[in-house]
PDB file of C-alpha atoms in Angstrom:
ATOM      1  CA  MET H1334       0.037   0.245   0.014  1.00 56.00           C
ATOM      2  CA  LEU H1335       2.839   2.420   0.969  1.00 49.00           C
ATOM      3  CA  LYS H1336       4.373   1.438  -2.502  1.00 51.00           C
ATOM      4  CA  HIS H1337       1.264   2.905  -4.023  1.00 47.00           C
ATOM      5  CA  SER H1338       0.897   5.548  -2.546  1.00 44.00           C
ATOM      6  CA  LEU H1339       4.987   6.483  -3.241  1.00 43.00           C
ATOM      7  CA  LEU H1340       4.318   5.646  -6.749  1.00 42.00           C
ATOM      8  CA  ALA H1341       1.037   7.942  -7.116  1.00 42.00           C
ATOM      9  CA  ALA H1342       2.712  11.062  -5.157  1.00 42.00           C
ATOM     10  CA  THR H1343       6.037  10.549  -7.811  1.00 41.00           C
ATOM     11  CA  ALA H1344       3.375  10.376 -10.681  1.00 41.00           C
ATOM     12  CA  ALA H1345       1.632  13.524  -9.572  1.00 42.00           C
ATOM     13  CA  VAL H1346       5.057  15.621  -8.619  1.00 39.00           C
ATOM     14  CA  VAL H1347       6.395  14.696 -12.671  1.00 37.00           C
ATOM     15  CA  LEU H1348       2.887  16.097 -13.908  1.00 37.00           C
ATOM     16  CA  ILE H1349       2.777  19.327 -12.024  1.00 35.00           C
ATOM     17  CA  VAL H1350       6.938  20.258 -13.173  1.00 38.00           C
ATOM     18  CA  SER H1351       6.340  18.868 -16.646  1.00 37.00           C
ATOM     19  CA  SER H1352       3.349  20.979 -17.144  1.00 40.00           C
ATOM     20  CA  PRO H1353       4.047  23.701 -19.969  1.00 49.00           C
ATOM     21  CA  ALA H1354       3.941  27.149 -17.969  1.00 58.00           C
ATOM     22  CA  HIS H1355       1.101  29.831 -19.906  1.00 79.00           C
ATOM     23  CA  ALA H1356       2.696  31.950 -22.634  1.00 92.00           C
ATOM     24  CA  LEU H1357       1.296  34.484 -24.882  1.00 95.00           C
ATOM     25  CA  THR H1358       1.092  33.312 -28.541  1.00 96.00           C
ATOM     26  CA  LEU H1359       0.786  35.812 -31.409  1.00 96.00           C
ATOM     27  CA  THR H1360       0.306  35.479 -35.028  1.00 97.00           C
ATOM     28  CA  ASN H1361       0.420  37.743 -37.403  1.00 98.00           C
ATOM     29  CA  ARG H1362      -2.615  37.743 -39.872  1.00 98.00           C
ATOM     30  CA  ASP H1363      -1.856  40.159 -42.093  1.00 97.00           C
ATOM     31  CA  ALA H1364      -0.425  40.531 -45.604  1.00 98.00           C
ATOM     32  CA  ALA H1365       2.461  42.345 -44.356  1.00 97.00           C
ATOM     33  CA  ALA H1366       5.123  42.039 -41.301  1.00 98.00           C
ATOM     34  CA  ARG H1367       4.515  43.375 -38.690  1.00 97.00           C
ATOM     35  CA  GLN H1368       7.241  45.079 -36.103  1.00 97.00           C
ATOM     36  CA  LEU H1369       6.611  45.173 -32.224  1.00 95.00           C
ATOM     37  CA  THR H1370       8.551  45.540 -29.296  1.00 97.00           C
ATOM     38  CA  ILE H1371       7.785  43.390 -26.107  1.00 95.00           C
ATOM     39  CA  THR H1372       8.729  45.161 -22.653  1.00 96.00           C
ATOM     40  CA  ASP H1373       8.421  42.701 -19.925  1.00 93.00           C
ATOM     41  CA  GLU H1374      10.198  42.474 -16.498  1.00 91.00           C
ATOM     42  CA  ASP H1375      13.774  41.356 -18.660  1.00 90.00           C
ATOM     43  CA  GLY H1376      13.427  44.313 -20.487  1.00 95.00           C
ATOM     44  CA  SER H1377      12.600  44.886 -24.200  1.00 96.00           C
ATOM     45  CA  SER H1378      13.315  42.893 -27.132  1.00 94.00           C
ATOM     46  CA  ASN H1379      12.018  43.911 -30.857  1.00 96.00           C
ATOM     47  CA  PHE H1380      10.313  41.423 -33.338  1.00 94.00           C
ATOM     48  CA  VAL H1381       9.743  41.310 -36.717  1.00 97.00           C
ATOM     49  CA  VAL H1382       6.108  39.064 -37.423  1.00 97.00           C
ATOM     50  CA  GLU H1383       6.201  37.968 -41.090  1.00 98.00           C
ATOM     51  CA  PRO H1384       2.553  37.220 -42.535  1.00 98.00           C
ATOM     52  CA  ASP H1385       1.056  33.785 -40.856  1.00 98.00           C
ATOM     53  CA  GLN H1386       4.388  33.461 -39.053  1.00 98.00           C
ATOM     54  CA  THR H1387       3.028  32.581 -35.235  1.00 97.00           C
ATOM     55  CA  LEU H1388       5.526  33.340 -32.051  1.00 95.00           C
ATOM     56  CA  ASN H1389       4.927  31.400 -29.228  1.00 95.00           C
ATOM     57  CA  ASP H1390       6.215  31.877 -25.583  1.00 91.00           C
ATOM     58  CA  LEU H1391       6.721  35.443 -25.570  1.00 89.00           C
ATOM     59  CA  CYS H1392       5.929  36.483 -22.318  1.00 89.00           C
ATOM     60  CA  THR H1393       4.368  34.403 -19.176  1.00 87.00           C
ATOM     61  CA  ALA H1394       4.681  36.878 -16.680  1.00 90.00           C
ATOM     62  CA  GLY H1395       2.823  39.740 -18.346  1.00 92.00           C
ATOM     63  CA  CYS H1396       3.900  42.308 -20.711  1.00 95.00           C
ATOM     64  CA  THR H1397       3.737  45.384 -22.878  1.00 97.00           C
ATOM     65  CA  ILE H1398       3.564  45.101 -26.666  1.00 96.00           C
ATOM     66  CA  VAL H1399       4.397  48.070 -29.077  1.00 97.00           C
ATOM     67  CA  LEU H1400       3.240  47.871 -32.603  1.00 95.00           C
ATOM     68  CA  GLU H1401       5.038  49.882 -35.206  1.00 94.00           C
ATOM     69  CA  ASP H1402       2.255  52.362 -35.292  1.00 94.00           C
ATOM     70  CA  GLY H1403       2.733  53.096 -31.801  1.00 95.00           C
ATOM     71  CA  SER H1404      -0.430  51.669 -30.366  1.00 94.00           C
ATOM     72  CA  GLU H1405       0.533  49.665 -27.192  1.00 94.00           C
ATOM     73  CA  GLU H1406      -1.543  46.896 -24.989  1.00 95.00           C
ATOM     74  CA  THR H1407      -0.767  45.228 -21.684  1.00 96.00           C
ATOM     75  CA  PHE H1408      -1.365  41.707 -21.396  1.00 95.00           C
ATOM     76  CA  GLU H1409      -1.275  39.052 -18.631  1.00 94.00           C
ATOM     77  CA  GLY H1410       0.984  36.280 -20.342  1.00 91.00           C
ATOM     78  CA  ASP H1411      -1.632  33.388 -20.987  1.00 92.00           C
ATOM     79  CA  GLU H1412      -3.502  35.090 -24.344  1.00 94.00           C
ATOM     80  CA  VAL H1413      -3.494  33.788 -27.428  1.00 96.00           C
ATOM     81  CA  LEU H1414      -3.668  37.199 -29.951  1.00 95.00           C
ATOM     82  CA  GLU H1415      -3.742  37.607 -33.981  1.00 97.00           C
ATOM     83  CA  ILE H1416      -2.377  40.828 -35.544  1.00 96.00           C
ATOM     84  CA  VAL H1417      -5.476  41.702 -37.615  1.00 96.00           C
ATOM     85  CA  ASP H1418      -5.259  45.154 -40.031  1.00 95.00           C
ATOM     86  CA  GLY H1419      -2.572  46.268 -37.806  1.00 94.00           C
ATOM     87  CA  SER H1420      -4.766  45.630 -33.977  1.00 94.00           C
ATOM     88  CA  PHE H1421      -4.318  42.801 -32.129  1.00 94.00           C
ATOM     89  CA  ALA H1422      -7.313  40.611 -31.503  1.00 94.00           C
ATOM     90  CA  ALA H1423      -7.712  37.877 -28.894  1.00 93.00           C
ATOM     91  CA  VAL H1424      -8.790  33.952 -30.318  1.00 92.00           C
ATOM     92  CA  GLU H1425     -11.096  32.266 -28.537  1.00 81.00           C
TER      93      GLU H1425
END
């Protein structure tokens, strides 16, 4: 009985440790490439997102994304987004 309990506890720990962290995913649905700057707790990074390109794991603990036109939005880090007509759209 103790052996089964230990095995179950070990399996639970492995599942928790190996669960993927939630992070923002962004896909550019526009016909043109989009430039953006992402600022999070680690600093700022610039990206060019080509048409139909998806960037995964952009920020896990929240970030601000600024598009090339200067518009910006703040996200929690667990969203799935698209760029459509030069703006952010949530994917549900």
